[in-house]
PDB file of C-alpha atoms and ligand atoms in Angstrom:
ATOM      1  CA  UNK A   1      88.262 115.217 107.709  1.00  0.00           C
ATOM      2  CA  UNK A   2      86.942 114.203 104.316  1.00  0.00           C
ATOM      3  CA  UNK A   3      88.742 117.115 102.704  1.00  0.00           C
ATOM      4  CA  UNK A   4      92.177 116.046 103.919  1.00  0.00           C
ATOM      5  CA  UNK A   5      91.622 112.352 103.190  1.00  0.00           C
ATOM      6  CA  UNK A   6      93.964 111.308 100.377  1.00  0.00           C
ATOM      7  CA  UNK A   7      92.340 110.214  97.143  1.00  0.00           C
ATOM      8  CA  UNK A   8      92.057 106.452  96.678  1.00  0.00           C
ATOM      9  CA  UNK A   9      95.239 105.237  94.961  1.00  0.00           C
ATOM     10  CA  UNK A  10      96.507 108.819  94.860  1.00  0.00           C
ATOM     11  CA  UNK A  11     100.137 107.958  94.193  1.00  0.00           C
ATOM     12  CA  UNK A  12      99.397 105.012  91.923  1.00  0.00           C
ATOM     13  CA  UNK A  13      99.724 104.986  88.138  1.00  0.00           C
ATOM     14  CA  UNK A  14      96.361 103.243  87.671  1.00  0.00           C
ATOM     15  CA  UNK A  15      93.483 103.618  90.124  1.00  0.00           C
ATOM     16  CA  UNK A  16      90.026 102.137  89.581  1.00  0.00           C
ATOM     17  CA  UNK A  17      87.382 102.395  92.263  1.00  0.00           C
ATOM     18  CA  UNK A  18      83.866 100.926  92.269  1.00  0.00           C
ATOM     19  CA  UNK A  19      84.139 100.621  88.510  1.00  0.00           C
ATOM     20  CA  UNK A  20      80.906  99.622  86.773  1.00  0.00           C
ATOM     21  CA  UNK A  21      80.317  98.702  83.131  1.00  0.00           C
ATOM     22  CA  UNK A  22      76.837  97.739  82.064  1.00  0.00           C
ATOM     23  CA  UNK A  23      76.209  96.506  78.523  1.00  0.00           C
ATOM     24  CA  UNK A  24      72.699  97.036  77.257  1.00  0.00           C
ATOM     25  CA  UNK A  25      71.660  94.679  74.479  1.00  0.00           C
ATOM     26  CA  UNK A  26      68.001  95.299  73.780  1.00  0.00           C
ATOM     27  CA  UNK A  27      66.035  94.686  76.970  1.00  0.00           C
ATOM     28  CA  UNK A  28      68.902  92.727  78.541  1.00  0.00           C
ATOM     29  CA  UNK A  29      71.385  94.365  80.875  1.00  0.00           C
ATOM     30  CA  UNK A  30      74.741  92.703  81.465  1.00  0.00           C
ATOM     31  CA  UNK A  31      76.850  93.928  84.366  1.00  0.00           C
ATOM     32  CA  UNK A  32      80.344  93.141  83.102  1.00  0.00           C
ATOM     33  CA  UNK A  33      81.996  95.082  85.941  1.00  0.00           C
ATOM     34  CA  UNK A  34      80.159  95.488  89.242  1.00  0.00           C
ATOM     35  CA  UNK A  35      82.226  97.746  91.462  1.00  0.00           C
ATOM     36  CA  UNK A  36      85.786  96.724  90.665  1.00  0.00           C
ATOM     37  CA  UNK A  37      88.733  98.162  92.583  1.00  0.00           C
ATOM     38  CA  UNK A  38      92.269  98.083  91.216  1.00  0.00           C
ATOM     39  CA  UNK A  39      95.431  99.988  92.069  1.00  0.00           C
ATOM     40  CA  UNK A  40      98.628  99.527  90.071  1.00  0.00           C
ATOM     41  CA  UNK A  41     101.851 101.264  91.038  1.00  0.00           C
ATOM     42  CA  UNK A  42     104.293 102.691  88.510  1.00  0.00           C
ATOM     43  CA  UNK A  43     106.747 100.045  87.318  1.00  0.00           C
ATOM     44  CA  UNK A  44     104.668  97.086  88.486  1.00  0.00           C
ATOM     45  CA  UNK A  45     103.798  94.002  86.470  1.00  0.00           C
ATOM     46  CA  UNK A  46     100.406  92.661  87.480  1.00  0.00           C
ATOM     47  CA  UNK A  47      98.581  89.577  86.231  1.00  0.00           C
ATOM     48  CA  UNK A  48      94.777  89.605  86.097  1.00  0.00           C
ATOM     49  CA  UNK A  49      93.106  86.196  86.281  1.00  0.00           C
ATOM     50  CA  UNK A  50      89.496  85.040  86.360  1.00  0.00           C
ATOM     51  CA  UNK A  51      87.004  82.711  84.700  1.00  0.00           C
ATOM     52  CA  UNK A  52      85.722  83.400  81.212  1.00  0.00           C
ATOM     53  CA  UNK A  53      83.098  86.151  81.348  1.00  0.00           C
ATOM     54  CA  UNK A  54      84.349  87.595  84.644  1.00  0.00           C
ATOM     55  CA  UNK A  55      85.061  91.012  83.084  1.00  0.00           C
ATOM     56  CA  UNK A  56      88.802  90.894  82.327  1.00  0.00           C
ATOM     57  CA  UNK A  57      88.580  92.116  78.728  1.00  0.00           C
ATOM     58  CA  UNK A  58      86.063  94.779  79.737  1.00  0.00           C
ATOM     59  CA  UNK A  59      88.533  96.086  82.321  1.00  0.00           C
ATOM     60  CA  UNK A  60      91.397  96.161  79.814  1.00  0.00           C
ATOM     61  CA  UNK A  61      89.295  97.881  77.127  1.00  0.00           C
ATOM     62  CA  UNK A  62      88.391 100.582  79.642  1.00  0.00           C
ATOM     63  CA  UNK A  63      92.012 101.053  80.698  1.00  0.00           C
ATOM     64  CA  UNK A  64      92.992 101.162  77.020  1.00  0.00           C
ATOM     65  CA  UNK A  65      90.526 104.007  76.422  1.00  0.00           C
ATOM     66  CA  UNK A  66      88.657 101.880  73.861  1.00  0.00           C
ATOM     67  CA  UNK A  67      85.541 101.440  76.004  1.00  0.00           C
ATOM     68  CA  UNK A  68      84.050 103.843  78.564  1.00  0.00           C
ATOM     69  CA  UNK A  69      82.850 102.877  82.061  1.00  0.00           C
ATOM     70  CA  UNK A  70      79.220 103.322  83.092  1.00  0.00           C
ATOM     71  CA  UNK A  71      80.035 104.534  86.621  1.00  0.00           C
ATOM     72  CA  UNK A  72      82.734 104.588  89.255  1.00  0.00           C
ATOM     73  CA  UNK A  73      86.231 105.975  88.960  1.00  0.00           C
ATOM     74  CA  UNK A  74      89.125 105.131  86.689  1.00  0.00           C
ATOM     75  CA  UNK A  75      92.323 107.136  86.423  1.00  0.00           C
ATOM     76  CA  UNK A  76      95.539 106.405  84.540  1.00  0.00           C
ATOM     77  CA  UNK A  77      98.330 108.924  85.123  1.00  0.00           C
ATOM     78  CA  UNK A  78      96.555 112.290  84.916  1.00  0.00           C
ATOM     79  CA  UNK A  79      93.681 111.019  82.778  1.00  0.00           C
ATOM     80  CA  UNK A  80      90.196 110.549  84.161  1.00  0.00           C
ATOM     81  CA  UNK A  81      88.754 107.826  81.920  1.00  0.00           C
ATOM     82  CA  UNK A  82      85.147 108.818  82.676  1.00  0.00           C
ATOM     83  CA  UNK A  83      85.380 112.418  81.566  1.00  0.00           C
ATOM     84  CA  UNK A  84      87.968 112.465  78.783  1.00  0.00           C
ATOM     85  CA  UNK A  85      87.153 114.513  75.703  1.00  0.00           C
ATOM     86  CA  UNK A  86      87.302 112.825  72.321  1.00  0.00           C
ATOM     87  CA  UNK A  87      90.584 114.570  71.482  1.00  0.00           C
ATOM     88  CA  UNK A  88      92.107 113.573  74.826  1.00  0.00           C
ATOM     89  CA  UNK A  89      91.024 109.983  74.239  1.00  0.00           C
ATOM     90  CA  UNK A  90      92.924 109.908  70.943  1.00  0.00           C
ATOM     91  CA  UNK A  91      96.003 111.374  72.632  1.00  0.00           C
ATOM     92  CA  UNK A  92      95.668 108.973  75.551  1.00  0.00           C
ATOM     93  CA  UNK A  93      95.441 105.902  73.280  1.00  0.00           C
ATOM     94  CA  UNK A  94      98.321 107.088  71.168  1.00  0.00           C
ATOM     95  CA  UNK A  95     100.819 108.008  73.891  1.00  0.00           C
ATOM     96  CA  UNK A  96      99.883 106.794  77.369  1.00  0.00           C
ATOM     97  CA  UNK A  97      98.858 103.171  76.828  1.00  0.00           C
ATOM     98  CA  UNK A  98      99.851 100.377  74.498  1.00  0.00           C
ATOM     99  CA  UNK A  99      97.197  97.712  73.977  1.00  0.00           C
ATOM    100  CA  UNK A 100      97.577  94.134  72.781  1.00  0.00           C
ATOM    101  CA  UNK A 101      94.097  92.764  72.067  1.00  0.00           C
ATOM    102  CA  UNK A 102      92.831  89.301  72.891  1.00  0.00           C
ATOM    103  CA  UNK A 103      92.849  87.902  69.329  1.00  0.00           C
ATOM    104  CA  UNK A 104      96.392  87.889  67.926  1.00  0.00           C
ATOM    105  CA  UNK A 105      95.181  88.551  64.388  1.00  0.00           C
ATOM    106  CA  UNK A 106      93.289  91.722  65.369  1.00  0.00           C
ATOM    107  CA  UNK A 107      96.608  93.320  66.386  1.00  0.00           C
ATOM    108  CA  UNK A 108      98.284  92.928  62.998  1.00  0.00           C
ATOM    109  CA  UNK A 109      97.703  94.017  59.410  1.00  0.00           C
ATOM    110  CA  UNK A 110      98.130  91.083  57.000  1.00  0.00           C
ATOM    111  CA  UNK A 111      99.804  92.969  54.123  1.00  0.00           C
ATOM    112  CA  UNK A 112     102.317  95.003  56.179  1.00  0.00           C
ATOM    113  CA  UNK A 113     105.751  93.886  57.334  1.00  0.00           C
ATOM    114  CA  UNK A 114     106.693  93.921  61.015  1.00  0.00           C
ATOM    115  CA  UNK A 115     108.737  97.074  60.488  1.00  0.00           C
ATOM    116  CA  UNK A 116     105.883  98.847  58.685  1.00  0.00           C
ATOM    117  CA  UNK A 117     103.442  97.932  61.455  1.00  0.00           C
ATOM    118  CA  UNK A 118     105.693  99.338  64.184  1.00  0.00           C
ATOM    119  CA  UNK A 119     106.171 102.429  62.013  1.00  0.00           C
ATOM    120  CA  UNK A 120     102.432 103.101  61.677  1.00  0.00           C
ATOM    121  CA  UNK A 121     101.617 104.451  65.193  1.00  0.00           C
ATOM    122  CA  UNK A 122     104.741 106.615  65.082  1.00  0.00           C
ATOM    123  CA  UNK A 123     103.687 108.085  61.722  1.00  0.00           C
ATOM    124  CA  UNK A 124     100.269 108.854  63.211  1.00  0.00           C
ATOM    125  CA  UNK A 125     102.030 110.656  66.062  1.00  0.00           C
ATOM    126  CA  UNK A 126     104.105 112.735  63.634  1.00  0.00           C
ATOM    127  CA  UNK A 127     107.476 111.233  64.569  1.00  0.00           C
ATOM    128  CA  UNK A 128     110.280 112.109  62.091  1.00  0.00           C
ATOM    129  CA  UNK A 129     111.247 109.344  59.673  1.00  0.00           C
ATOM    130  CA  UNK A 130     114.810 108.832  60.923  1.00  0.00           C
ATOM    131  CA  UNK A 131     113.598 108.432  64.507  1.00  0.00           C
ATOM    132  CA  UNK A 132     110.873 106.025  63.388  1.00  0.00           C
ATOM    133  CA  UNK A 133     113.306 103.852  61.508  1.00  0.00           C
ATOM    134  CA  UNK A 134     115.741 103.625  64.391  1.00  0.00           C
ATOM    135  CA  UNK A 135     113.076 103.032  66.998  1.00  0.00           C
ATOM    136  CA  UNK A 136     111.320 100.302  64.964  1.00  0.00           C
ATOM    137  CA  UNK A 137     114.629  98.458  64.641  1.00  0.00           C
ATOM    138  CA  UNK A 138     115.410  98.809  68.347  1.00  0.00           C
ATOM    139  CA  UNK A 139     111.974  97.626  69.441  1.00  0.00           C
ATOM    140  CA  UNK A 140     111.899  94.591  67.170  1.00  0.00           C
ATOM    141  CA  UNK A 141     115.422  93.714  68.378  1.00  0.00           C
ATOM    142  CA  UNK A 142     114.377  94.152  72.027  1.00  0.00           C
ATOM    143  CA  UNK A 143     111.539  91.699  71.462  1.00  0.00           C
ATOM    144  CA  UNK A 144     113.775  89.203  69.714  1.00  0.00           C
ATOM    145  CA  UNK A 145     112.203  89.547  66.262  1.00  0.00           C
ATOM    146  CA  UNK A 146     114.672  91.996  64.668  1.00  0.00           C
ATOM    147  CA  UNK A 147     115.637  89.449  62.020  1.00  0.00           C
ATOM    148  CA  UNK A 148     112.003  89.185  60.871  1.00  0.00           C
ATOM    149  CA  UNK A 149     111.471  92.935  60.358  1.00  0.00           C
ATOM    150  CA  UNK A 150     110.761  92.400  56.650  1.00  0.00           C
ATOM    151  CA  UNK A 151     108.180  89.639  57.110  1.00  0.00           C
ATOM    152  CA  UNK A 152     104.395  89.914  57.016  1.00  0.00           C
ATOM    153  CA  UNK A 153     102.246  88.230  59.725  1.00  0.00           C
ATOM    154  CA  UNK A 154     101.605  85.204  57.486  1.00  0.00           C
ATOM    155  CA  UNK A 155     105.356  84.530  57.401  1.00  0.00           C
ATOM    156  CA  UNK A 156     105.661  84.559  61.208  1.00  0.00           C
ATOM    157  CA  UNK A 157     104.890  81.936  63.863  1.00  0.00           C
ATOM    158  CA  UNK A 158     102.255  82.643  66.519  1.00  0.00           C
ATOM    159  CA  UNK A 159     104.880  83.586  69.113  1.00  0.00           C
ATOM    160  CA  UNK A 160     106.684  85.876  66.654  1.00  0.00           C
ATOM    161  CA  UNK A 161     103.385  87.544  65.716  1.00  0.00           C
ATOM    162  CA  UNK A 162     102.698  88.245  69.377  1.00  0.00           C
ATOM    163  CA  UNK A 163     106.160  89.769  69.874  1.00  0.00           C
ATOM    164  CA  UNK A 164     105.577  92.026  66.863  1.00  0.00           C
ATOM    165  CA  UNK A 165     102.175  93.010  68.299  1.00  0.00           C
ATOM    166  CA  UNK A 166     103.910  93.974  71.565  1.00  0.00           C
ATOM    167  CA  UNK A 167     106.482  96.027  69.625  1.00  0.00           C
ATOM    168  CA  UNK A 168     103.649  97.822  67.790  1.00  0.00           C
ATOM    169  CA  UNK A 169     101.940  98.572  71.129  1.00  0.00           C
ATOM    170  CA  UNK A 170     105.201 100.069  72.450  1.00  0.00           C
ATOM    171  CA  UNK A 171     105.975 102.153  69.355  1.00  0.00           C
ATOM    172  CA  UNK A 172     105.090 105.526  70.887  1.00  0.00           C
ATOM    173  CA  UNK A 173     106.827 104.750  74.209  1.00  0.00           C
ATOM    174  CA  UNK A 174     103.709 104.406  76.388  1.00  0.00           C
ATOM    175  CA  UNK A 175     104.159 104.154  80.148  1.00  0.00           C
ATOM    176  CA  UNK A 176     101.584 101.377  80.370  1.00  0.00           C
ATOM    177  CA  UNK A 177     101.285  98.140  78.392  1.00  0.00           C
ATOM    178  CA  UNK A 178      97.969  96.287  78.522  1.00  0.00           C
ATOM    179  CA  UNK A 179      97.943  92.745  77.149  1.00  0.00           C
ATOM    180  CA  UNK A 180      94.751  90.656  76.974  1.00  0.00           C
ATOM    181  CA  UNK A 181      95.582  86.939  77.048  1.00  0.00           C
ATOM    182  CA  UNK A 182      98.676  87.361  74.874  1.00  0.00           C
ATOM    183  CA  UNK A 183      99.585  83.709  75.382  1.00  0.00           C
ATOM    184  CA  UNK A 184      96.051  82.329  75.040  1.00  0.00           C
ATOM    185  CA  UNK A 185      96.555  80.865  71.564  1.00  0.00           C
ATOM    186  CA  UNK A 186     100.135  79.621  72.092  1.00  0.00           C
ATOM    187  CA  UNK A 187     101.632  76.323  73.260  1.00  0.00           C
ATOM    188  CA  UNK A 188     103.307  76.134  76.658  1.00  0.00           C
ATOM    189  CA  UNK A 189     106.903  76.722  75.531  1.00  0.00           C
ATOM    190  CA  UNK A 190     106.029  79.628  73.221  1.00  0.00           C
ATOM    191  CA  UNK A 191     103.776  81.096  75.852  1.00  0.00           C
ATOM    192  CA  UNK A 192     106.643  81.089  78.377  1.00  0.00           C
ATOM    193  CA  UNK A 193     108.840  82.898  75.825  1.00  0.00           C
ATOM    194  CA  UNK A 194     106.257  85.585  75.133  1.00  0.00           C
ATOM    195  CA  UNK A 195     105.701  86.042  78.839  1.00  0.00           C
ATOM    196  CA  UNK A 196     109.474  86.367  79.277  1.00  0.00           C
ATOM    197  CA  UNK A 197     109.416  89.115  76.644  1.00  0.00           C
ATOM    198  CA  UNK A 198     106.731  90.963  78.635  1.00  0.00           C
ATOM    199  CA  UNK A 199     108.856  90.713  81.753  1.00  0.00           C
ATOM    200  CA  UNK A 200     111.852  92.133  79.852  1.00  0.00           C
ATOM    201  CA  UNK A 201     109.691  95.037  78.673  1.00  0.00           C
ATOM    202  CA  UNK A 202     108.694  95.666  82.295  1.00  0.00           C
ATOM    203  CA  UNK A 203     112.190  95.366  83.729  1.00  0.00           C
ATOM    204  CA  UNK A 204     114.373  96.828  80.979  1.00  0.00           C
ATOM    205  CA  UNK A 205     112.097  99.509  79.532  1.00  0.00           C
ATOM    206  CA  UNK A 206     110.394 100.374  82.847  1.00  0.00           C
ATOM    207  CA  UNK A 207     106.932  99.959  81.325  1.00  0.00           C
ATOM    208  CA  UNK A 208     104.104  99.172  83.765  1.00  0.00           C
ATOM    209  CA  UNK A 209     102.436  95.961  82.555  1.00  0.00           C
ATOM    210  CA  UNK A 210      98.913  94.673  83.174  1.00  0.00           C
ATOM    211  CA  UNK A 211      98.468  91.243  81.608  1.00  0.00           C
ATOM    212  CA  UNK A 212      95.313  89.131  81.529  1.00  0.00           C
ATOM    213  CA  UNK A 213      95.953  85.420  81.575  1.00  0.00           C
ATOM    214  CA  UNK A 214      94.178  82.198  82.450  1.00  0.00           C
ATOM    215  CA  UNK A 215      97.472  80.329  82.617  1.00  0.00           C
ATOM    216  CA  UNK A 216      98.442  79.589  86.255  1.00  0.00           C
ATOM    217  CA  UNK A 217     102.035  78.812  85.216  1.00  0.00           C
ATOM    218  CA  UNK A 218     102.271  82.305  83.785  1.00  0.00           C
ATOM    219  CA  UNK A 219     100.524  84.160  86.589  1.00  0.00           C
ATOM    220  CA  UNK A 220     102.844  82.348  89.015  1.00  0.00           C
ATOM    221  CA  UNK A 221     105.770  84.316  87.602  1.00  0.00           C
ATOM    222  CA  UNK A 222     104.641  87.786  88.591  1.00  0.00           C
ATOM    223  CA  UNK A 223     104.820  89.425  92.004  1.00  0.00           C
ATOM    224  CA  UNK A 224     101.147  90.235  92.127  1.00  0.00           C
ATOM    225  CA  UNK A 225      98.104  88.474  90.716  1.00  0.00           C
ATOM    226  CA  UNK A 226      94.658  90.042  90.944  1.00  0.00           C
ATOM    227  CA  UNK A 227      91.666  87.714  90.682  1.00  0.00           C
ATOM    228  CA  UNK A 228      88.375  88.986  89.258  1.00  0.00           C
ATOM    229  CA  UNK A 229      85.124  87.203  89.988  1.00  0.00           C
ATOM    230  CA  UNK A 230      81.741  88.408  88.758  1.00  0.00           C
ATOM    231  CA  UNK A 231      83.130  91.776  87.725  1.00  0.00           C
ATOM    232  CA  UNK A 232      84.767  92.527  91.088  1.00  0.00           C
ATOM    233  CA  UNK A 233      88.248  92.181  92.475  1.00  0.00           C
ATOM    234  CA  UNK A 234      87.960  89.178  94.773  1.00  0.00           C
ATOM    235  CA  UNK A 235      91.501  88.368  95.884  1.00  0.00           C
ATOM    236  CA  UNK A 236      95.177  89.106  95.370  1.00  0.00           C
ATOM    237  CA  UNK A 237      98.175  86.811  95.532  1.00  0.00           C
ATOM    238  CA  UNK A 238     101.507  88.390  96.422  1.00  0.00           C
ATOM    239  CA  UNK A 239     104.731  86.513  95.749  1.00  0.00           C
ATOM    240  CA  UNK A 240     108.143  87.143  97.220  1.00  0.00           C
ATOM    241  CA  UNK A 241     111.396  85.261  97.087  1.00  0.00           C
ATOM    242  CA  UNK A 242     112.737  84.007 100.408  1.00  0.00           C
ATOM    243  CA  UNK A 243     116.151  82.565 101.165  1.00  0.00           C
ATOM    244  CA  UNK A 244     116.229  79.317 103.141  1.00  0.00           C
ATOM    245  CA  UNK A 245     118.859  78.370 105.751  1.00  0.00           C
ATOM    246  CA  UNK A 246     120.771  76.332 103.167  1.00  0.00           C
ATOM    247  CA  UNK A 247     121.043  79.403 100.934  1.00  0.00           C
ATOM    248  CA  UNK A 248     118.500  78.199  98.378  1.00  0.00           C
ATOM    249  CA  UNK A 249     115.727  80.527  97.292  1.00  0.00           C
ATOM    250  CA  UNK A 250     112.066  79.735  97.001  1.00  0.00           C
ATOM    251  CA  UNK A 251     108.936  81.677  96.256  1.00  0.00           C
ATOM    252  CA  UNK A 252     106.362  82.306  98.944  1.00  0.00           C
ATOM    253  CA  UNK A 253     102.855  83.052  97.693  1.00  0.00           C
ATOM    254  CA  UNK A 254     100.291  84.570 100.037  1.00  0.00           C
ATOM    255  CA  UNK A 255      96.647  85.091  99.193  1.00  0.00           C
ATOM    256  CA  UNK A 256      94.802  88.175 100.416  1.00  0.00           C
ATOM    257  CA  UNK A 257      91.149  89.133 100.299  1.00  0.00           C
ATOM    258  CA  UNK A 258      90.531  92.624  98.943  1.00  0.00           C
ATOM    259  CA  UNK A 259      88.563  95.150 100.994  1.00  0.00           C
ATOM    260  CA  UNK A 260      86.970  98.146  99.301  1.00  0.00           C
ATOM    261  CA  UNK A 261      86.750 101.632 100.733  1.00  0.00           C
ATOM    262  CA  UNK A 262      83.371 100.874 102.316  1.00  0.00           C
ATOM    263  CA  UNK A 263      84.925  97.871 104.119  1.00  0.00           C
ATOM    264  CA  UNK A 264      83.315  95.139 102.012  1.00  0.00           C
ATOM    265  CA  UNK A 265      85.167  91.846 101.694  1.00  0.00           C
ATOM    266  CA  UNK A 266      84.240  88.780  99.667  1.00  0.00           C
ATOM    267  CA  UNK A 267      84.514  85.629 101.802  1.00  0.00           C
ATOM    268  CA  UNK A 268      85.611  82.706  99.581  1.00  0.00           C
ATOM    269  CA  UNK A 269      82.915  80.139  98.826  1.00  0.00           C
ATOM    270  CA  UNK A 270      84.796  77.218 100.418  1.00  0.00           C
ATOM    271  CA  UNK A 271      85.163  79.171 103.678  1.00  0.00           C
ATOM    272  CA  UNK A 272      81.448  80.005 103.651  1.00  0.00           C
ATOM    273  CA  UNK A 273      80.477  76.430 102.948  1.00  0.00           C
ATOM    274  CA  UNK A 274      82.827  74.951 105.548  1.00  0.00           C
ATOM    275  CA  UNK A 275      81.124  76.941 108.324  1.00  0.00           C
ATOM    276  CA  UNK A 276      77.677  77.197 106.720  1.00  0.00           C
ATOM    277  CA  UNK A 277      77.937  80.989 106.722  1.00  0.00           C
ATOM    278  CA  UNK A 278      74.811  82.446 105.180  1.00  0.00           C
ATOM    279  CA  UNK A 279      73.279  85.885 105.166  1.00  0.00           C
ATOM    280  CA  UNK A 280      74.034  86.964 108.731  1.00  0.00           C
ATOM    281  CA  UNK A 281      77.378  86.410 110.432  1.00  0.00           C
ATOM    282  CA  UNK A 282      78.771  87.586 113.769  1.00  0.00           C
ATOM    283  CA  UNK A 283      81.838  89.804 113.716  1.00  0.00           C
ATOM    284  CA  UNK A 284      84.020  90.338 116.774  1.00  0.00           C
ATOM    285  CA  UNK A 285      86.946  92.697 117.099  1.00  0.00           C
ATOM    286  CA  UNK A 286      89.944  91.126 118.833  1.00  0.00           C
ATOM    287  CA  UNK A 287      93.156  92.996 119.752  1.00  0.00           C
ATOM    288  CA  UNK A 288      94.879  92.116 116.443  1.00  0.00           C
ATOM    289  CA  UNK A 289      92.277  90.417 114.262  1.00  0.00           C
ATOM    290  CA  UNK A 290      88.578  90.069 113.522  1.00  0.00           C
ATOM    291  CA  UNK A 291      86.596  86.851 113.796  1.00  0.00           C
ATOM    292  CA  UNK A 292      83.601  85.885 111.680  1.00  0.00           C
ATOM    293  CA  UNK A 293      81.201  83.305 113.151  1.00  0.00           C
ATOM    294  CA  UNK A 294      78.030  81.668 111.900  1.00  0.00           C
ATOM    295  CA  UNK A 295      74.789  83.138 113.174  1.00  0.00           C
ATOM    296  CA  UNK A 296      73.770  80.292 115.477  1.00  0.00           C
TER     297      UNK A 296
HETATM  298  P1  ADP B   1      86.394  87.962  80.147  1.00  0.00           P
HETATM  299  O1  ADP B   1      87.381  88.724  79.322  1.00  0.00           O
HETATM  300  O2  ADP B   1      86.790  87.840  81.591  1.00  0.00           O
HETATM  301  O3  ADP B   1      86.076  86.629  79.548  1.00  0.00           O
HETATM  302  P2  ADP B   1      84.499  89.987  79.270  1.00  0.00           P
HETATM  303  O4  ADP B   1      84.967  91.268  79.851  1.00  0.00           O
HETATM  304  O5  ADP B   1      84.792  89.735  77.834  1.00  0.00           O
HETATM  305  O6  ADP B   1      85.009  88.774  80.176  1.00  0.00           O
HETATM  306  O7  ADP B   1      82.915  89.877  79.449  1.00  0.00           O
HETATM  307  C1  ADP B   1      82.264  90.101  80.693  1.00  0.00           C
HETATM  308  C2  ADP B   1      80.761  89.975  80.476  1.00  0.00           C
HETATM  309  O8  ADP B   1      80.295  91.044  79.668  1.00  0.00           O
HETATM  310  C3  ADP B   1      80.341  88.702  79.772  1.00  0.00           C
HETATM  311  O9  ADP B   1      79.119  88.286  80.316  1.00  0.00           O
HETATM  312  C4  ADP B   1      80.188  89.142  78.338  1.00  0.00           C
HETATM  313  O10 ADP B   1      79.270  88.322  77.662  1.00  0.00           O
HETATM  314  C5  ADP B   1      79.693  90.559  78.491  1.00  0.00           C
HETATM  315  N1  ADP B   1      80.097  91.433  77.368  1.00  0.00           N
HETATM  316  C6  ADP B   1      81.362  91.749  77.017  1.00  0.00           C
HETATM  317  N2  ADP B   1      81.377  92.616  75.988  1.00  0.00           N
HETATM  318  C7  ADP B   1      80.080  92.841  75.658  1.00  0.00           C
HETATM  319  C8  ADP B   1      79.413  93.649  74.665  1.00  0.00           C
HETATM  320  N3  ADP B   1      80.105  94.394  73.810  1.00  0.00           N
HETATM  321  N4  ADP B   1      78.057  93.620  74.652  1.00  0.00           N
HETATM  322  C9  ADP B   1      77.347  92.874  75.531  1.00  0.00           C
HETATM  323  N5  ADP B   1      77.904  92.103  76.484  1.00  0.00           N
HETATM  324  C10 ADP B   1      79.250  92.084  76.558  1.00  0.00           C
HETATM  325 MG1   MG B   2      88.474  88.194  77.645  1.00  0.00          MG
END
């Protein structure tokens, strides 16, 4: 039976299972990811939320091919992120994923213009000059910063810098865009604009987007939000638009717990506290649901 069982997240674009990343600093071990599961379908836009230190940047660095996991499984398209050769890693980072790092400044080069920065990854990939020129113009236009193509980062606002950074990440037409708190340093209005630009990239260019954010207003705009707690996927919120009797539309958000392949579920703290659930609980299978009771 095991042989015919489909691989976890087989059809998905991104599939992480029981992902572990341990940082060793001297005698101290930090478990940044402790068995994280994540499946992202092609064409999706997913928000990742979680407290500071919960492992969000670690996850994105691994997906970006910048950092390597300690154990578990991580696959993006055909690439196994645990067993990639050095040459494959370079190819992967150049063509499969675009990465916008957490600090805006680390994405840009102070003495280059926006156009030159978008040109750089294409030059590295050996793209002909005419194609590079056209594509840089198109990308900067698509992100609403075409008129600033000749400016250096210092001559751009924070929101404009972020749009340029997104254009740079998309230069080699990756299928996946990873953005780590792209709106973290921006005010509310600018942050909404940048997030709108990410949604355009997802919808118009068909790029699968994984965006880390701590902004609930922002995460409320995507169909799926994945919450990470202590280096594990703890819950997911799915949103869909429903039409009311009067014809108006509203968004329904439903929260789900996430179960891993071994059947483990994290019961939210407030549920545990409300019923004083501790180490042992009683499970009972009912016709269409399962109950969990305190061990009394
Ligand atoms: P988040 O992005 O959710 O704030 P991170 O992924 O940056 O969380 O960090 C998760 C945990 O791993 C934190 O405890 C952090 O201190 C630790 N960590 C991250 N990067 C390193 C590193 N390079 N060396 C040691 N510890 C690290
Ligand atoms: Mg982070």
